[in-house]
PDB file of C-alpha atoms in Angstrom:
ATOM      1  CA  PHE A 278       0.000   0.000   0.000  1.00  0.00           C
ATOM      2  CA  ASN A 279       2.696   2.507   1.029  1.00  0.00           C
ATOM      3  CA  THR A 280       4.834   1.582  -2.001  1.00  0.00           C
ATOM      4  CA  SER A 281       1.996   2.081  -4.476  1.00  0.00           C
ATOM      5  CA  ILE A 282       0.914   5.460  -3.130  1.00  0.00           C
ATOM      6  CA  THR A 283       4.536   6.630  -3.056  1.00  0.00           C
ATOM      7  CA  SER A 284       4.915   5.823  -6.758  1.00  0.00           C
ATOM      8  CA  ILE A 285       1.754   7.781  -7.517  1.00  0.00           C
ATOM      9  CA  CYS A 286       3.087  10.862  -5.748  1.00  0.00           C
ATOM     10  CA  SER A 287       6.425  10.492  -7.545  1.00  0.00           C
ATOM     11  CA  LEU A 288       4.554  11.269 -10.752  1.00  0.00           C
ATOM     12  CA  VAL A 289       2.985  14.330  -9.135  1.00  0.00           C
ATOM     13  CA  ILE A 290       6.410  15.719  -8.224  1.00  0.00           C
ATOM     14  CA  THR A 291       7.325  15.932 -11.907  1.00  0.00           C
ATOM     15  CA  TRP A 292       4.648  18.620 -12.260  1.00  0.00           C
ATOM     16  CA  VAL A 293       6.449  20.963  -9.844  1.00  0.00           C
ATOM     17  CA  PRO A 294       7.835  24.023 -11.657  1.00  0.00           C
ATOM     18  CA  MET A 295      11.628  24.303 -11.826  1.00  0.00           C
ATOM     19  CA  GLU A 296      11.667  27.517  -9.827  1.00  0.00           C
ATOM     20  CA  VAL A 297      10.383  25.719  -6.729  1.00  0.00           C
ATOM     21  CA  ALA A 298      12.662  22.703  -7.069  1.00  0.00           C
ATOM     22  CA  ASN A 299      14.529  22.056  -3.818  1.00  0.00           C
ATOM     23  CA  ASN A 300      17.550  20.284  -2.376  1.00  0.00           C
ATOM     24  CA  VAL A 301      15.535  18.143   0.044  1.00  0.00           C
ATOM     25  CA  THR A 302      14.815  14.653  -1.292  1.00  0.00           C
ATOM     26  CA  GLU A 303      13.883  13.089   2.041  1.00  0.00           C
ATOM     27  CA  PHE A 304      12.777  13.978   5.548  1.00  0.00           C
ATOM     28  CA  VAL A 305      13.956  12.648   8.901  1.00  0.00           C
ATOM     29  CA  LEU A 306      11.127  11.724  11.260  1.00  0.00           C
ATOM     30  CA  LEU A 307      11.993  12.266  14.926  1.00  0.00           C
ATOM     31  CA  GLY A 308       9.211   9.871  15.948  1.00  0.00           C
ATOM     32  CA  LEU A 309       7.632   9.458  19.353  1.00  0.00           C
ATOM     33  CA  SER A 310      10.825   8.727  21.293  1.00  0.00           C
ATOM     34  CA  SER A 311      14.598   8.491  20.906  1.00  0.00           C
ATOM     35  CA  SER A 312      14.948   5.813  23.616  1.00  0.00           C
ATOM     36  CA  TRP A 313      15.588   2.371  22.094  1.00  0.00           C
ATOM     37  CA  GLU A 314      13.942   0.539  25.011  1.00  0.00           C
ATOM     38  CA  LEU A 315      10.839   2.739  24.853  1.00  0.00           C
ATOM     39  CA  GLN A 316      10.649   2.263  21.086  1.00  0.00           C
ATOM     40  CA  LEU A 317      10.527  -1.526  21.547  1.00  0.00           C
ATOM     41  CA  PHE A 318       7.696  -1.114  24.036  1.00  0.00           C
ATOM     42  CA  LEU A 319       5.863   1.229  21.654  1.00  0.00           C
ATOM     43  CA  PHE A 320       6.365  -1.254  18.822  1.00  0.00           C
ATOM     44  CA  LEU A 321       4.580  -3.990  20.778  1.00  0.00           C
ATOM     45  CA  THR A 322       1.837  -1.618  21.918  1.00  0.00           C
ATOM     46  CA  PHE A 323       1.115  -0.125  18.511  1.00  0.00           C
ATOM     47  CA  SER A 324       1.320  -3.547  16.853  1.00  0.00           C
ATOM     48  CA  LEU A 325      -1.571  -4.586  19.099  1.00  0.00           C
ATOM     49  CA  PHE A 326      -3.409  -1.364  18.238  1.00  0.00           C
ATOM     50  CA  TYR A 327      -2.870  -1.950  14.521  1.00  0.00           C
ATOM     51  CA  MET A 328      -4.189  -5.519  14.674  1.00  0.00           C
ATOM     52  CA  THR A 329      -7.256  -4.191  16.498  1.00  0.00           C
ATOM     53  CA  VAL A 330      -7.773  -1.542  13.809  1.00  0.00           C
ATOM     54  CA  VAL A 331      -7.574  -4.085  10.981  1.00  0.00           C
ATOM     55  CA  LEU A 332      -9.544  -6.918  12.578  1.00  0.00           C
ATOM     56  CA  GLY A 333     -12.180  -4.684  14.210  1.00  0.00           C
ATOM     57  CA  ASN A 334     -13.023  -2.710  11.090  1.00  0.00           C
ATOM     58  CA  LEU A 335     -12.923  -5.807   8.878  1.00  0.00           C
ATOM     59  CA  LEU A 336     -15.347  -7.501  11.277  1.00  0.00           C
ATOM     60  CA  ILE A 337     -17.820  -4.634  10.991  1.00  0.00           C
ATOM     61  CA  MET A 338     -17.543  -4.572   7.189  1.00  0.00           C
ATOM     62  CA  VAL A 339     -18.084  -8.340   6.916  1.00  0.00           C
ATOM     63  CA  THR A 340     -20.947  -8.301   9.420  1.00  0.00           C
ATOM     64  CA  VAL A 341     -22.801  -5.499   7.627  1.00  0.00           C
ATOM     65  CA  ARG A 342     -22.227  -7.183   4.274  1.00  0.00           C
ATOM     66  CA  ALA A 343     -23.376 -10.606   5.484  1.00  0.00           C
ATOM     67  CA  ASP A 344     -26.554  -9.481   7.292  1.00  0.00           C
ATOM     68  CA  ALA A 345     -29.400  -8.590   4.918  1.00  0.00           C
ATOM     69  CA  HIS A 346     -31.203  -6.546   7.575  1.00  0.00           C
ATOM     70  CA  LEU A 347     -28.167  -4.385   8.333  1.00  0.00           C
ATOM     71  CA  LEU A 348     -27.294  -3.996   4.672  1.00  0.00           C
ATOM     72  CA  GLN A 349     -30.720  -2.495   3.950  1.00  0.00           C
ATOM     73  CA  SER A 350     -30.408   0.020   6.790  1.00  0.00           C
ATOM     74  CA  PRO A 351     -28.946   3.416   5.798  1.00  0.00           C
ATOM     75  CA  MET A 352     -27.201   3.791   9.163  1.00  0.00           C
ATOM     76  CA  TYR A 353     -25.288   0.520   8.781  1.00  0.00           C
ATOM     77  CA  TYR A 354     -24.613   1.240   5.113  1.00  0.00           C
ATOM     78  CA  PHE A 355     -22.793   4.388   6.268  1.00  0.00           C
ATOM     79  CA  LEU A 356     -21.147   2.477   9.130  1.00  0.00           C
ATOM     80  CA  GLY A 357     -19.676  -0.002   6.652  1.00  0.00           C
ATOM     81  CA  HIS A 358     -18.102   2.864   4.716  1.00  0.00           C
ATOM     82  CA  LEU A 359     -16.843   4.438   7.961  1.00  0.00           C
ATOM     83  CA  SER A 360     -15.113   1.180   8.892  1.00  0.00           C
ATOM     84  CA  PHE A 361     -13.514   1.007   5.441  1.00  0.00           C
ATOM     85  CA  ILE A 362     -12.168   4.550   5.866  1.00  0.00           C
ATOM     86  CA  ASP A 363     -10.829   3.748   9.347  1.00  0.00           C
ATOM     87  CA  LEU A 364      -9.166   0.604   8.012  1.00  0.00           C
ATOM     88  CA  CYS A 365      -7.427   2.574   5.262  1.00  0.00           C
ATOM     89  CA  LEU A 366      -6.583   5.458   7.606  1.00  0.00           C
ATOM     90  CA  GLY A 367      -4.779   3.090   9.935  1.00  0.00           C
ATOM     91  CA  CYS A 368      -2.701   1.817   6.997  1.00  0.00           C
ATOM     92  CA  VAL A 369      -1.451   5.293   6.027  1.00  0.00           C
ATOM     93  CA  THR A 370       0.798   5.969   9.028  1.00  0.00           C
ATOM     94  CA  VAL A 371       0.964   2.938  11.342  1.00  0.00           C
ATOM     95  CA  PRO A 372       2.947   0.434   9.179  1.00  0.00           C
ATOM     96  CA  LYS A 373       5.648   3.035   8.562  1.00  0.00           C
ATOM     97  CA  MET A 374       5.692   3.952  12.259  1.00  0.00           C
ATOM     98  CA  LEU A 375       6.067   0.287  13.305  1.00  0.00           C
ATOM     99  CA  ARG A 376       8.980  -0.194  10.918  1.00  0.00           C
ATOM    100  CA  ASP A 377      10.653   2.977  12.216  1.00  0.00           C
ATOM    101  CA  PHE A 378      10.460   1.708  15.797  1.00  0.00           C
ATOM    102  CA  LEU A 379      12.885  -1.082  14.825  1.00  0.00           C
ATOM    103  CA  GLN A 380      15.515   1.028  13.081  1.00  0.00           C
ATOM    104  CA  ARG A 381      17.733   3.933  14.012  1.00  0.00           C
ATOM    105  CA  GLY A 382      17.192   6.125  10.966  1.00  0.00           C
ATOM    106  CA  LYS A 383      13.587   7.174  10.403  1.00  0.00           C
ATOM    107  CA  ILE A 384      13.667   8.385   6.819  1.00  0.00           C
ATOM    108  CA  ILE A 385      10.787   9.150   4.456  1.00  0.00           C
ATOM    109  CA  SER A 386      11.243  10.282   0.862  1.00  0.00           C
ATOM    110  CA  PHE A 387       9.745  13.530  -0.394  1.00  0.00           C
ATOM    111  CA  SER A 388       7.285  11.609  -2.587  1.00  0.00           C
ATOM    112  CA  GLY A 389       6.423   9.319   0.329  1.00  0.00           C
ATOM    113  CA  CYS A 390       5.792  12.382   2.474  1.00  0.00           C
ATOM    114  CA  LEU A 391       3.418  13.801  -0.124  1.00  0.00           C
ATOM    115  CA  ALA A 392       1.686  10.433  -0.328  1.00  0.00           C
ATOM    116  CA  GLN A 393       1.070  10.398   3.426  1.00  0.00           C
ATOM    117  CA  ILE A 394      -0.286  13.951   3.353  1.00  0.00           C
ATOM    118  CA  TYR A 395      -2.577  13.179   0.432  1.00  0.00           C
ATOM    119  CA  PHE A 396      -4.113   9.972   1.795  1.00  0.00           C
ATOM    120  CA  LEU A 397      -4.251  11.205   5.382  1.00  0.00           C
ATOM    121  CA  HIS A 398      -6.302  14.226   4.374  1.00  0.00           C
ATOM    122  CA  PHE A 399      -8.287  12.360   1.725  1.00  0.00           C
ATOM    123  CA  LEU A 400      -9.457   9.750   4.228  1.00  0.00           C
ATOM    124  CA  GLY A 401      -9.703  12.176   7.158  1.00  0.00           C
ATOM    125  CA  ALA A 402     -11.862  14.701   5.307  1.00  0.00           C
ATOM    126  CA  SER A 403     -14.018  11.926   3.806  1.00  0.00           C
ATOM    127  CA  GLU A 404     -14.590  10.607   7.333  1.00  0.00           C
ATOM    128  CA  MET A 405     -15.582  14.056   8.598  1.00  0.00           C
ATOM    129  CA  PHE A 406     -18.088  14.480   5.784  1.00  0.00           C
ATOM    130  CA  LEU A 407     -19.400  10.952   6.349  1.00  0.00           C
ATOM    131  CA  LEU A 408     -19.921  11.588  10.062  1.00  0.00           C
ATOM    132  CA  THR A 409     -21.892  14.710   9.129  1.00  0.00           C
ATOM    133  CA  VAL A 410     -24.016  12.589   6.783  1.00  0.00           C
ATOM    134  CA  MET A 411     -24.541  10.033   9.562  1.00  0.00           C
ATOM    135  CA  ALA A 412     -25.761  12.833  11.836  1.00  0.00           C
ATOM    136  CA  TYR A 413     -28.262  13.861   9.146  1.00  0.00           C
ATOM    137  CA  ASP A 414     -29.343  10.208   8.877  1.00  0.00           C
ATOM    138  CA  ARG A 415     -30.008  10.074  12.643  1.00  0.00           C
ATOM    139  CA  TYR A 416     -31.842  13.394  12.437  1.00  0.00           C
ATOM    140  CA  VAL A 417     -34.229  12.067   9.770  1.00  0.00           C
ATOM    141  CA  ALA A 418     -34.672   8.730  11.587  1.00  0.00           C
ATOM    142  CA  ILE A 419     -35.581  10.364  14.906  1.00  0.00           C
ATOM    143  CA  CYS A 420     -37.298  13.582  13.860  1.00  0.00           C
ATOM    144  CA  ASN A 421     -39.137  12.221  10.806  1.00  0.00           C
ATOM    145  CA  PRO A 422     -39.427   8.448  11.396  1.00  0.00           C
ATOM    146  CA  LEU A 423     -42.509   7.850   9.210  1.00  0.00           C
ATOM    147  CA  HIS A 424     -40.716   9.060   6.083  1.00  0.00           C
ATOM    148  CA  TYR A 425     -37.248   7.836   7.028  1.00  0.00           C
ATOM    149  CA  LEU A 426     -36.853   5.057   4.459  1.00  0.00           C
ATOM    150  CA  THR A 427     -38.473   7.216   1.781  1.00  0.00           C
ATOM    151  CA  VAL A 428     -36.083  10.102   2.394  1.00  0.00           C
ATOM    152  CA  MET A 429     -32.962   8.011   3.033  1.00  0.00           C
ATOM    153  CA  ASN A 430     -33.405   5.744   0.024  1.00  0.00           C
ATOM    154  CA  ARG A 431     -30.523   3.727  -1.407  1.00  0.00           C
ATOM    155  CA  GLN A 432     -29.902   6.166  -4.270  1.00  0.00           C
ATOM    156  CA  LEU A 433     -29.572   9.126  -1.895  1.00  0.00           C
ATOM    157  CA  CYS A 434     -27.288   7.122   0.408  1.00  0.00           C
ATOM    158  CA  PHE A 435     -25.008   6.295  -2.524  1.00  0.00           C
ATOM    159  CA  GLN A 436     -24.981   9.927  -3.657  1.00  0.00           C
ATOM    160  CA  LEU A 437     -24.131  11.163  -0.159  1.00  0.00           C
ATOM    161  CA  VAL A 438     -21.253   8.691   0.220  1.00  0.00           C
ATOM    162  CA  PHE A 439     -19.962   9.613  -3.244  1.00  0.00           C
ATOM    163  CA  ALA A 440     -20.110  13.292  -2.291  1.00  0.00           C
ATOM    164  CA  CYS A 441     -18.095  12.534   0.865  1.00  0.00           C
ATOM    165  CA  TRP A 442     -15.351  10.868  -1.176  1.00  0.00           C
ATOM    166  CA  CYS A 443     -15.340  13.743  -3.692  1.00  0.00           C
ATOM    167  CA  GLY A 444     -15.107  16.298  -0.876  1.00  0.00           C
ATOM    168  CA  GLY A 445     -12.188  14.403   0.653  1.00  0.00           C
ATOM    169  CA  PHE A 446     -10.421  14.274  -2.713  1.00  0.00           C
ATOM    170  CA  ILE A 447     -10.776  18.035  -3.293  1.00  0.00           C
ATOM    171  CA  HIS A 448      -9.571  18.798   0.231  1.00  0.00           C
ATOM    172  CA  SER A 449      -6.528  16.524   0.004  1.00  0.00           C
ATOM    173  CA  ILE A 450      -5.488  17.817  -3.413  1.00  0.00           C
ATOM    174  CA  THR A 451      -5.588  21.336  -1.976  1.00  0.00           C
ATOM    175  CA  GLN A 452      -3.348  20.287   0.925  1.00  0.00           C
ATOM    176  CA  VAL A 453      -0.811  18.644  -1.378  1.00  0.00           C
ATOM    177  CA  MET A 454      -0.729  21.727  -3.612  1.00  0.00           C
ATOM    178  CA  LEU A 455       0.072  23.875  -0.576  1.00  0.00           C
ATOM    179  CA  VAL A 456       3.158  21.769   0.110  1.00  0.00           C
ATOM    180  CA  ILE A 457       4.364  20.889  -3.373  1.00  0.00           C
ATOM    181  CA  GLN A 458       4.912  24.528  -4.355  1.00  0.00           C
ATOM    182  CA  LEU A 459       7.181  25.289  -1.370  1.00  0.00           C
ATOM    183  CA  PRO A 460      10.991  25.366  -1.670  1.00  0.00           C
ATOM    184  CA  PHE A 461      12.941  23.206   0.803  1.00  0.00           C
ATOM    185  CA  CYS A 462      16.687  23.650   1.310  1.00  0.00           C
ATOM    186  CA  GLY A 463      17.160  22.344   4.870  1.00  0.00           C
ATOM    187  CA  PRO A 464      16.815  21.469   7.695  1.00  0.00           C
ATOM    188  CA  ASN A 465      14.758  18.352   6.967  1.00  0.00           C
ATOM    189  CA  GLU A 466      13.761  17.036  10.426  1.00  0.00           C
ATOM    190  CA  LEU A 467      10.044  16.583  11.129  1.00  0.00           C
ATOM    191  CA  ASP A 468       9.101  16.462  14.810  1.00  0.00           C
ATOM    192  CA  ASN A 469       6.479  13.759  14.371  1.00  0.00           C
ATOM    193  CA  PHE A 470       6.098  10.093  13.362  1.00  0.00           C
ATOM    194  CA  TYR A 471       4.477  10.895   9.995  1.00  0.00           C
ATOM    195  CA  CYS A 472       4.297  13.717   7.464  1.00  0.00           C
ATOM    196  CA  ASP A 473       1.595  16.348   7.813  1.00  0.00           C
ATOM    197  CA  VAL A 474       1.153  19.870   6.512  1.00  0.00           C
ATOM    198  CA  PRO A 475       1.738  21.830   9.772  1.00  0.00           C
ATOM    199  CA  GLN A 476       5.184  20.275  10.328  1.00  0.00           C
ATOM    200  CA  VAL A 477       6.299  20.234   6.686  1.00  0.00           C
ATOM    201  CA  ILE A 478       5.543  23.874   5.857  1.00  0.00           C
ATOM    202  CA  LYS A 479       7.650  25.026   8.822  1.00  0.00           C
ATOM    203  CA  LEU A 480      10.718  23.629   7.011  1.00  0.00           C
ATOM    204  CA  ALA A 481      10.168  25.704   3.876  1.00  0.00           C
ATOM    205  CA  CYS A 482      12.832  28.252   2.880  1.00  0.00           C
ATOM    206  CA  MET A 483      10.364  31.136   2.690  1.00  0.00           C
ATOM    207  CA  ASP A 484       7.824  33.079   4.690  1.00  0.00           C
ATOM    208  CA  THR A 485       4.948  30.648   5.201  1.00  0.00           C
ATOM    209  CA  TYR A 486       2.446  33.082   6.755  1.00  0.00           C
ATOM    210  CA  VAL A 487       0.058  32.934   3.783  1.00  0.00           C
ATOM    211  CA  VAL A 488       0.393  29.148   3.486  1.00  0.00           C
ATOM    212  CA  GLU A 489      -0.416  28.669   7.168  1.00  0.00           C
ATOM    213  CA  VAL A 490      -3.451  30.933   6.883  1.00  0.00           C
ATOM    214  CA  LEU A 491      -4.607  28.854   3.906  1.00  0.00           C
ATOM    215  CA  MET A 492      -4.038  25.681   5.955  1.00  0.00           C
ATOM    216  CA  VAL A 493      -6.240  27.038   8.752  1.00  0.00           C
ATOM    217  CA  SER A 494      -8.869  28.116   6.226  1.00  0.00           C
ATOM    218  CA  ASN A 495      -8.861  24.689   4.620  1.00  0.00           C
ATOM    219  CA  SER A 496      -8.304  22.086   7.342  1.00  0.00           C
ATOM    220  CA  GLY A 497      -9.012  24.064  10.509  1.00  0.00           C
ATOM    221  CA  LEU A 498     -12.281  25.662   9.458  1.00  0.00           C
ATOM    222  CA  LEU A 499     -13.433  22.444   7.777  1.00  0.00           C
ATOM    223  CA  SER A 500     -12.972  20.565  11.058  1.00  0.00           C
ATOM    224  CA  LEU A 501     -14.578  23.299  13.142  1.00  0.00           C
ATOM    225  CA  ILE A 502     -17.593  23.862  10.873  1.00  0.00           C
ATOM    226  CA  CYS A 503     -18.338  20.142  10.553  1.00  0.00           C
ATOM    227  CA  PHE A 504     -17.969  19.754  14.324  1.00  0.00           C
ATOM    228  CA  LEU A 505     -20.369  22.635  15.046  1.00  0.00           C
ATOM    229  CA  VAL A 506     -22.900  21.328  12.508  1.00  0.00           C
ATOM    230  CA  LEU A 507     -22.745  17.912  14.150  1.00  0.00           C
ATOM    231  CA  LEU A 508     -23.212  19.332  17.645  1.00  0.00           C
ATOM    232  CA  PHE A 509     -26.146  21.439  16.440  1.00  0.00           C
ATOM    233  CA  SER A 510     -27.832  18.479  14.726  1.00  0.00           C
ATOM    234  CA  TYR A 511     -27.419  16.232  17.768  1.00  0.00           C
ATOM    235  CA  GLY A 512     -28.740  19.066  19.926  1.00  0.00           C
ATOM    236  CA  ILE A 513     -31.928  19.069  17.844  1.00  0.00           C
ATOM    237  CA  ILE A 514     -32.114  15.270  18.090  1.00  0.00           C
ATOM    238  CA  LEU A 515     -31.756  15.301  21.881  1.00  0.00           C
ATOM    239  CA  THR A 516     -34.434  17.991  22.140  1.00  0.00           C
ATOM    240  CA  THR A 517     -36.775  15.870  20.006  1.00  0.00           C
ATOM    241  CA  LEU A 518     -36.109  12.774  22.121  1.00  0.00           C
ATOM    242  CA  ARG A 519     -37.526  14.464  25.210  1.00  0.00           C
ATOM    243  CA  THR A 520     -41.044  13.931  23.814  1.00  0.00           C
ATOM    244  CA  ARG A 521     -40.596  10.232  22.897  1.00  0.00           C
ATOM    245  CA  PHE A 522     -41.500   7.073  24.779  1.00  0.00           C
ATOM    246  CA  ARG A 523     -38.871   5.777  27.181  1.00  0.00           C
ATOM    247  CA  GLN A 524     -38.052   2.594  25.196  1.00  0.00           C
ATOM    248  CA  CYS A 525     -37.603   4.421  21.878  1.00  0.00           C
ATOM    249  CA  ARG A 526     -35.745   7.218  23.602  1.00  0.00           C
ATOM    250  CA  SER A 527     -33.308   4.826  25.282  1.00  0.00           C
ATOM    251  CA  LYS A 528     -32.341   3.112  22.002  1.00  0.00           C
ATOM    252  CA  ALA A 529     -31.986   6.419  20.160  1.00  0.00           C
ATOM    253  CA  LEU A 530     -29.904   7.914  22.966  1.00  0.00           C
ATOM    254  CA  SER A 531     -27.575   4.891  22.901  1.00  0.00           C
ATOM    255  CA  THR A 532     -27.042   5.295  19.144  1.00  0.00           C
ATOM    256  CA  CYS A 533     -26.476   9.048  19.446  1.00  0.00           C
ATOM    257  CA  ALA A 534     -24.069   8.549  22.336  1.00  0.00           C
ATOM    258  CA  SER A 535     -21.956   6.227  20.168  1.00  0.00           C
ATOM    259  CA  HIS A 536     -21.931   8.748  17.330  1.00  0.00           C
ATOM    260  CA  LEU A 537     -21.051  11.659  19.621  1.00  0.00           C
ATOM    261  CA  THR A 538     -18.187   9.700  21.168  1.00  0.00           C
ATOM    262  CA  VAL A 539     -16.712   8.969  17.736  1.00  0.00           C
ATOM    263  CA  VAL A 540     -17.255  12.572  16.629  1.00  0.00           C
ATOM    264  CA  SER A 541     -15.414  13.904  19.679  1.00  0.00           C
ATOM    265  CA  LEU A 542     -12.476  11.505  19.228  1.00  0.00           C
ATOM    266  CA  ILE A 543     -12.009  12.661  15.629  1.00  0.00           C
ATOM    267  CA  PHE A 544     -12.851  16.356  15.633  1.00  0.00           C
ATOM    268  CA  VAL A 545     -11.274  17.535  18.888  1.00  0.00           C
ATOM    269  CA  PRO A 546      -7.723  16.488  17.831  1.00  0.00           C
ATOM    270  CA  CYS A 547      -8.243  17.889  14.313  1.00  0.00           C
ATOM    271  CA  VAL A 548      -9.493  21.238  15.584  1.00  0.00           C
ATOM    272  CA  PHE A 549      -6.567  21.399  18.028  1.00  0.00           C
ATOM    273  CA  ILE A 550      -3.948  20.596  15.353  1.00  0.00           C
ATOM    274  CA  TYR A 551      -5.227  22.528  12.332  1.00  0.00           C
ATOM    275  CA  LEU A 552      -7.007  25.562  13.755  1.00  0.00           C
ATOM    276  CA  ARG A 553      -3.920  27.217  15.218  1.00  0.00           C
ATOM    277  CA  PRO A 554      -1.093  28.155  12.853  1.00  0.00           C
ATOM    278  CA  PHE A 555       2.332  29.566  13.684  1.00  0.00           C
ATOM    279  CA  CYS A 556       2.934  27.534  16.859  1.00  0.00           C
ATOM    280  CA  SER A 557       3.394  23.955  18.048  1.00  0.00           C
ATOM    281  CA  PHE A 558       3.038  22.254  21.424  1.00  0.00           C
ATOM    282  CA  SER A 559       4.551  19.163  22.999  1.00  0.00           C
ATOM    283  CA  VAL A 560       1.118  17.494  23.123  1.00  0.00           C
ATOM    284  CA  ASP A 561       0.733  17.678  19.322  1.00  0.00           C
ATOM    285  CA  LYS A 562       2.092  14.140  18.986  1.00  0.00           C
ATOM    286  CA  VAL A 563      -0.476  12.871  21.485  1.00  0.00           C
ATOM    287  CA  PHE A 564      -3.317  14.365  19.448  1.00  0.00           C
ATOM    288  CA  SER A 565      -1.740  12.957  16.274  1.00  0.00           C
ATOM    289  CA  VAL A 566      -1.738   9.459  17.797  1.00  0.00           C
ATOM    290  CA  PHE A 567      -5.408   9.852  18.713  1.00  0.00           C
ATOM    291  CA  TYR A 568      -6.330  10.981  15.217  1.00  0.00           C
ATOM    292  CA  THR A 569      -4.357   8.387  13.248  1.00  0.00           C
ATOM    293  CA  VAL A 570      -4.327   5.322  15.548  1.00  0.00           C
ATOM    294  CA  ILE A 571      -6.614   5.467  18.581  1.00  0.00           C
ATOM    295  CA  THR A 572      -9.777   6.649  16.814  1.00  0.00           C
ATOM    296  CA  PRO A 573      -9.683   4.008  14.031  1.00  0.00           C
ATOM    297  CA  MET A 574      -9.122   1.418  16.760  1.00  0.00           C
ATOM    298  CA  LEU A 575     -11.919   2.587  19.075  1.00  0.00           C
ATOM    299  CA  ASN A 576     -14.604   3.127  16.428  1.00  0.00           C
ATOM    300  CA  PRO A 577     -15.369  -0.610  15.993  1.00  0.00           C
ATOM    301  CA  LEU A 578     -15.457  -1.105  19.765  1.00  0.00           C
ATOM    302  CA  ILE A 579     -17.783   1.852  20.291  1.00  0.00           C
ATOM    303  CA  TYR A 580     -20.203   0.846  17.554  1.00  0.00           C
ATOM    304  CA  THR A 581     -20.330  -2.837  18.519  1.00  0.00           C
ATOM    305  CA  LEU A 582     -20.316  -2.702  22.326  1.00  0.00           C
ATOM    306  CA  ARG A 583     -23.161  -0.153  22.440  1.00  0.00           C
ATOM    307  CA  ASN A 584     -25.180  -1.533  19.529  1.00  0.00           C
ATOM    308  CA  ALA A 585     -27.569  -4.452  20.060  1.00  0.00           C
ATOM    309  CA  ASP A 586     -28.214  -4.932  16.330  1.00  0.00           C
ATOM    310  CA  MET A 587     -24.500  -5.290  15.578  1.00  0.00           C
ATOM    311  CA  LYS A 588     -23.969  -7.728  18.442  1.00  0.00           C
ATOM    312  CA  THR A 589     -26.935  -9.836  17.278  1.00  0.00           C
ATOM    313  CA  ALA A 590     -25.666  -9.845  13.691  1.00  0.00           C
ATOM    314  CA  MET A 591     -22.185 -10.868  14.855  1.00  0.00           C
ATOM    315  CA  LYS A 592     -23.629 -13.755  16.858  1.00  0.00           C
ATOM    316  CA  LYS A 593     -25.539 -14.943  13.777  1.00  0.00           C
ATOM    317  CA  LEU A 594     -22.378 -14.656  11.696  1.00  0.00           C
ATOM    318  CA  ARG A 595     -20.384 -16.629  14.259  1.00  0.00           C
ATOM    319  CA  LYS A 596     -23.021 -19.392  14.412  1.00  0.00           C
ATOM    320  CA  LYS A 597     -23.183 -19.498  10.624  1.00  0.00           C
ATOM    321  CA  TYR A 598     -19.434 -19.970  10.224  1.00  0.00           C
ATOM    322  CA  ALA A 599     -19.267 -22.389  13.161  1.00  0.00           C
ATOM    323  CA  ALA A 600     -22.014 -24.511  11.607  1.00  0.00           C
ATOM    324  CA  SER A 601     -20.300 -24.497   8.199  1.00  0.00           C
ATOM    325  CA  PHE A 602     -16.965 -25.385   9.845  1.00  0.00           C
ATOM    326  CA  PHE A 603     -18.387 -28.421  11.708  1.00  0.00           C
ATOM    327  CA  HIS A 604     -20.356 -29.429   8.619  1.00  0.00           C
ATOM    328  CA  SER A 605     -17.178 -29.456   6.522  1.00  0.00           C
ATOM    329  CA  LYS A 606     -15.411 -31.478   9.245  1.00  0.00           C
ATOM    330  CA  GLY A 607     -18.252 -34.003   9.254  1.00  0.00           C
TER     331      GLY A 607
END
């Protein structure tokens, strides 16, 4: 995966005008720690996290695909796409980070750096848009339940998901264009475990004031606006739930609580990282870990542990495969 996306971005580099060509062909990642013993511990810890990301999100995707009832539900249709995004998002930074834990020199090529920026923002922005769509889905389901399936028909669901991917693509291309036009002549050390726009533009051999303002306008405001829209929509939903029967209200509150937890885990780190240019803090790496590793890992746990439909579907799937396994043995 990392090799293929790096080759794609190598082609993009050939489009850079000669006047912005630079002497930097690779970046040095400082990583999470310089202690060899701590890096071994982090390798084991993040290996466990990565396996959870892959297996957890694959389980949700397979469960939604295998259960006809879930597959027909707009909410679980969106959840399947969310799990796919989280699975891919975990593959953008974590494999490279795990490999770097086991070697002294943490080097990433310029094209590889651009590849990480592109796919990180492509998947991250698509996830933000998708979470906004999921909030709209819950709004229609709770505030207009009689027309829910009519409004959230399969064609509209497909169009909304397609729009999320298109929005993520436009956002990520913009981020890459911000970086690819900058001249780099040294130093080349990035104080993080992956490449991202805030760290990379600080290494440019020019005044980056305008670029940082554009970064805030693009990534920071996107995160903040989506977050505020989500909070407003869930505020309306919670107000509507006050008039519902206790049983219906309890199920809807459980679903909304899961969504709000995921929304907070994603948007709070993004707002913190991208809405403040010109400065960096020591806790930036912590928020980066949350955004790129912890959130993709926790999303499957949040949506399965608090969701009766998912747990029921997983039990059916387990019984189905257990029965087929014993049947093949017999």
